[in-house]
Amino acid sequence: MKLAEHKDLKIAITNLPVKEKDKLLLRLIAKDKVLTEHLHYKLLEDERDLEYRKENIKADIESQISELKKLNVKEALVKVRKMITSVNHFYKVTKDSFGEVELKFFILGIIPLDYKRSLFGYKDFGFLFATFYVKTVSITLNKFNKLHEDLQFDLSENINQLLSKIYSSKLASAAEAADLPKEI
């Protein structure tokens, strides 16, 4: 049931006494961890906390890179997906578009593109890794293009380095197939 479809319910809720509304609101918030974290961020944190969150994610990613180089492509794909998921969670909590794009390009730029061959299914997972990686770059580039031009300027050098890295690796054909630019 959507609230927009039930205008009478919306009116009834707004007419509730403040104490009862607060009680209901707190019960609803407690059921959703992301909403709880978002409200904590919005109501109790400031710009320093946003930078602290970004630095924590970067430090966590950097600590995993040496381990990532030792994995086969299947295991690496799982780890990289978790890294990107952590940035998606960051965005859900902070609604910081620039931070999301910055962190995703940081991850995509720092992770290695060559992994050990596994005995079984290397080609399948190699293809899945390449597809995931290139699609993530493409989606992030679309988000990058929606940012203000001053913010785009701040990230453009890192993005060009990433695109150069992609086109000088085994992922070049996948990047061309996905119409990734060679530079921005």
mmCIF file with all atom_site columns, C-alpha atoms in Angstrom, residues 53-66 68-69 76-91 98-115 129 132-134 136-137 140 155 158-159 161-163 165-166 171:
data_model
loop_
_atom_site.group_PDB
_atom_site.id
_atom_site.type_symbol
_atom_site.label_atom_id
_atom_site.label_alt_id
_atom_site.label_comp_id
_atom_site.label_asym_id
_atom_site.label_entity_id
_atom_site.label_seq_id
_atom_site.pdbx_PDB_ins_code
_atom_site.Cartn_x
_atom_site.Cartn_y
_atom_site.Cartn_z
_atom_site.occupancy
_atom_site.B_iso_or_equiv
_atom_site.pdbx_formal_charge
_atom_site.auth_seq_id
_atom_site.auth_comp_id
_atom_site.auth_asym_id
_atom_site.auth_atom_id
_atom_site.pdbx_PDB_model_num
ATOM 1  C CA . ARG A 1 53  ? 33.263 7.904   5.859   1.00 0.00 ? 53  ARG A CA 1
ATOM 2  C CA . LYS A 1 54  ? 35.001 8.247   2.479   1.00 0.00 ? 54  LYS A CA 1
ATOM 3  C CA . GLU A 1 55  ? 38.460 7.820   4.010   1.00 0.00 ? 55  GLU A CA 1
ATOM 4  C CA . ASN A 1 56  ? 37.290 4.697   5.886   1.00 0.00 ? 56  ASN A CA 1
ATOM 5  C CA . ILE A 1 57  ? 36.048 3.134   2.655   1.00 0.00 ? 57  ILE A CA 1
ATOM 6  C CA . LYS A 1 58  ? 39.304 4.011   0.859   1.00 0.00 ? 58  LYS A CA 1
ATOM 7  C CA . ALA A 1 59  ? 41.404 2.578   3.698   1.00 0.00 ? 59  ALA A CA 1
ATOM 8  C CA . ASP A 1 60  ? 39.328 -0.605  3.727   1.00 0.00 ? 60  ASP A CA 1
ATOM 9  C CA . ILE A 1 61  ? 39.732 -1.017  -0.043  1.00 0.00 ? 61  ILE A CA 1
ATOM 10 C CA . GLU A 1 62  ? 43.483 -0.361  0.084   1.00 0.00 ? 62  GLU A CA 1
ATOM 11 C CA . SER A 1 63  ? 43.888 -2.972  2.817   1.00 0.00 ? 63  SER A CA 1
ATOM 12 C CA . GLN A 1 64  ? 42.231 -5.580  0.583   1.00 0.00 ? 64  GLN A CA 1
ATOM 13 C CA . ILE A 1 65  ? 44.306 -4.924  -2.561  1.00 0.00 ? 65  ILE A CA 1
ATOM 14 C CA . SER A 1 66  ? 47.316 -7.082  -1.619  1.00 0.00 ? 66  SER A CA 1
ATOM 15 C CA . LEU A 1 68  ? 43.030 -9.361  -4.073  1.00 0.00 ? 68  LEU A CA 1
ATOM 16 C CA . LYS A 1 69  ? 46.168 -9.880  -6.195  1.00 0.00 ? 69  LYS A CA 1
ATOM 17 C CA . ALA A 1 76  ? 38.249 -11.488 -7.088  1.00 0.00 ? 76  ALA A CA 1
ATOM 18 C CA . LEU A 1 77  ? 34.857 -10.842 -8.674  1.00 0.00 ? 77  LEU A CA 1
ATOM 19 C CA . VAL A 1 78  ? 33.124 -11.575 -5.372  1.00 0.00 ? 78  VAL A CA 1
ATOM 20 C CA . LYS A 1 79  ? 35.453 -9.197  -3.489  1.00 0.00 ? 79  LYS A CA 1
ATOM 21 C CA . VAL A 1 80  ? 35.147 -6.396  -6.039  1.00 0.00 ? 80  VAL A CA 1
ATOM 22 C CA . ARG A 1 81  ? 31.349 -6.655  -5.962  1.00 0.00 ? 81  ARG A CA 1
ATOM 23 C CA . LYS A 1 82  ? 31.457 -6.286  -2.176  1.00 0.00 ? 82  LYS A CA 1
ATOM 24 C CA . MET A 1 83  ? 33.653 -3.208  -2.541  1.00 0.00 ? 83  MET A CA 1
ATOM 25 C CA . ILE A 1 84  ? 31.206 -1.609  -4.968  1.00 0.00 ? 84  ILE A CA 1
ATOM 26 C CA . THR A 1 85  ? 28.319 -2.590  -2.684  1.00 0.00 ? 85  THR A CA 1
ATOM 27 C CA . SER A 1 86  ? 29.979 -0.707  0.177   1.00 0.00 ? 86  SER A CA 1
ATOM 28 C CA . VAL A 1 87  ? 29.989 2.431   -1.995  1.00 0.00 ? 87  VAL A CA 1
ATOM 29 C CA . ASN A 1 88  ? 26.336 1.878   -2.909  1.00 0.00 ? 88  ASN A CA 1
ATOM 30 C CA . HIS A 1 89  ? 25.547 1.714   0.807   1.00 0.00 ? 89  HIS A CA 1
ATOM 31 C CA . PHE A 1 90  ? 27.561 4.906   1.346   1.00 0.00 ? 90  PHE A CA 1
ATOM 32 C CA . TYR A 1 91  ? 25.393 6.642   -1.271  1.00 0.00 ? 91  TYR A CA 1
ATOM 33 C CA . PHE A 1 98  ? 30.173 13.170  -5.966  1.00 0.00 ? 98  PHE A CA 1
ATOM 34 C CA . GLY A 1 99  ? 31.445 10.884  -3.202  1.00 0.00 ? 99  GLY A CA 1
ATOM 35 C CA . GLU A 1 100 ? 29.820 7.867   -4.828  1.00 0.00 ? 100 GLU A CA 1
ATOM 36 C CA . VAL A 1 101 ? 31.443 8.579   -8.202  1.00 0.00 ? 101 VAL A CA 1
ATOM 37 C CA . GLU A 1 102 ? 34.789 9.421   -6.598  1.00 0.00 ? 102 GLU A CA 1
ATOM 38 C CA . LEU A 1 103 ? 34.838 6.205   -4.547  1.00 0.00 ? 103 LEU A CA 1
ATOM 39 C CA . LYS A 1 104 ? 33.766 3.965   -7.427  1.00 0.00 ? 104 LYS A CA 1
ATOM 40 C CA . PHE A 1 105 ? 36.452 5.378   -9.701  1.00 0.00 ? 105 PHE A CA 1
ATOM 41 C CA . PHE A 1 106 ? 38.941 4.962   -6.850  1.00 0.00 ? 106 PHE A CA 1
ATOM 42 C CA . ILE A 1 107 ? 38.038 1.274   -6.545  1.00 0.00 ? 107 ILE A CA 1
ATOM 43 C CA . LEU A 1 108 ? 37.979 0.677   -10.287 1.00 0.00 ? 108 LEU A CA 1
ATOM 44 C CA . GLY A 1 109 ? 41.340 2.381   -10.664 1.00 0.00 ? 109 GLY A CA 1
ATOM 45 C CA . ILE A 1 110 ? 43.114 0.576   -7.822  1.00 0.00 ? 110 ILE A CA 1
ATOM 46 C CA . ILE A 1 111 ? 42.004 -3.013  -8.347  1.00 0.00 ? 111 ILE A CA 1
ATOM 47 C CA . PRO A 1 112 ? 44.171 -5.229  -10.540 1.00 0.00 ? 112 PRO A CA 1
ATOM 48 C CA . LEU A 1 113 ? 42.771 -6.459  -13.846 1.00 0.00 ? 113 LEU A CA 1
ATOM 49 C CA . ASP A 1 114 ? 44.773 -9.708  -14.109 1.00 0.00 ? 114 ASP A CA 1
ATOM 50 C CA . TYR A 1 115 ? 44.135 -12.646 -11.800 1.00 0.00 ? 115 TYR A CA 1
ATOM 51 C CA . PHE A 1 129 ? 34.580 -10.088 -14.309 1.00 0.00 ? 129 PHE A CA 1
ATOM 52 C CA . PHE A 1 132 ? 30.911 -6.466  -14.406 1.00 0.00 ? 132 PHE A CA 1
ATOM 53 C CA . TYR A 1 133 ? 33.942 -4.182  -14.485 1.00 0.00 ? 133 TYR A CA 1
ATOM 54 C CA . VAL A 1 134 ? 33.102 -2.504  -17.793 1.00 0.00 ? 134 VAL A CA 1
ATOM 55 C CA . THR A 1 136 ? 30.332 -0.566  -13.560 1.00 0.00 ? 136 THR A CA 1
ATOM 56 C CA . VAL A 1 137 ? 32.654 1.873   -15.325 1.00 0.00 ? 137 VAL A CA 1
ATOM 57 C CA . THR A 1 140 ? 29.680 5.392   -13.092 1.00 0.00 ? 140 THR A CA 1
ATOM 58 C CA . LEU A 1 155 ? 37.784 13.747  -11.308 1.00 0.00 ? 155 LEU A CA 1
ATOM 59 C CA . ASN A 1 158 ? 41.692 9.968   -12.542 1.00 0.00 ? 158 ASN A CA 1
ATOM 60 C CA . ILE A 1 159 ? 39.047 8.843   -15.018 1.00 0.00 ? 159 ILE A CA 1
ATOM 61 C CA . GLN A 1 161 ? 44.006 7.193   -16.142 1.00 0.00 ? 161 GLN A CA 1
ATOM 62 C CA . LEU A 1 162 ? 41.385 4.509   -15.526 1.00 0.00 ? 162 LEU A CA 1
ATOM 63 C CA . LEU A 1 163 ? 40.277 4.493   -19.171 1.00 0.00 ? 163 LEU A CA 1
ATOM 64 C CA . LYS A 1 165 ? 44.398 1.318   -17.865 1.00 0.00 ? 165 LYS A CA 1
ATOM 65 C CA . ILE A 1 166 ? 41.346 -0.433  -19.318 1.00 0.00 ? 166 ILE A CA 1
ATOM 66 C CA . LEU A 1 171 ? 39.473 -5.613  -21.102 1.00 0.00 ? 171 LEU A CA 1
#
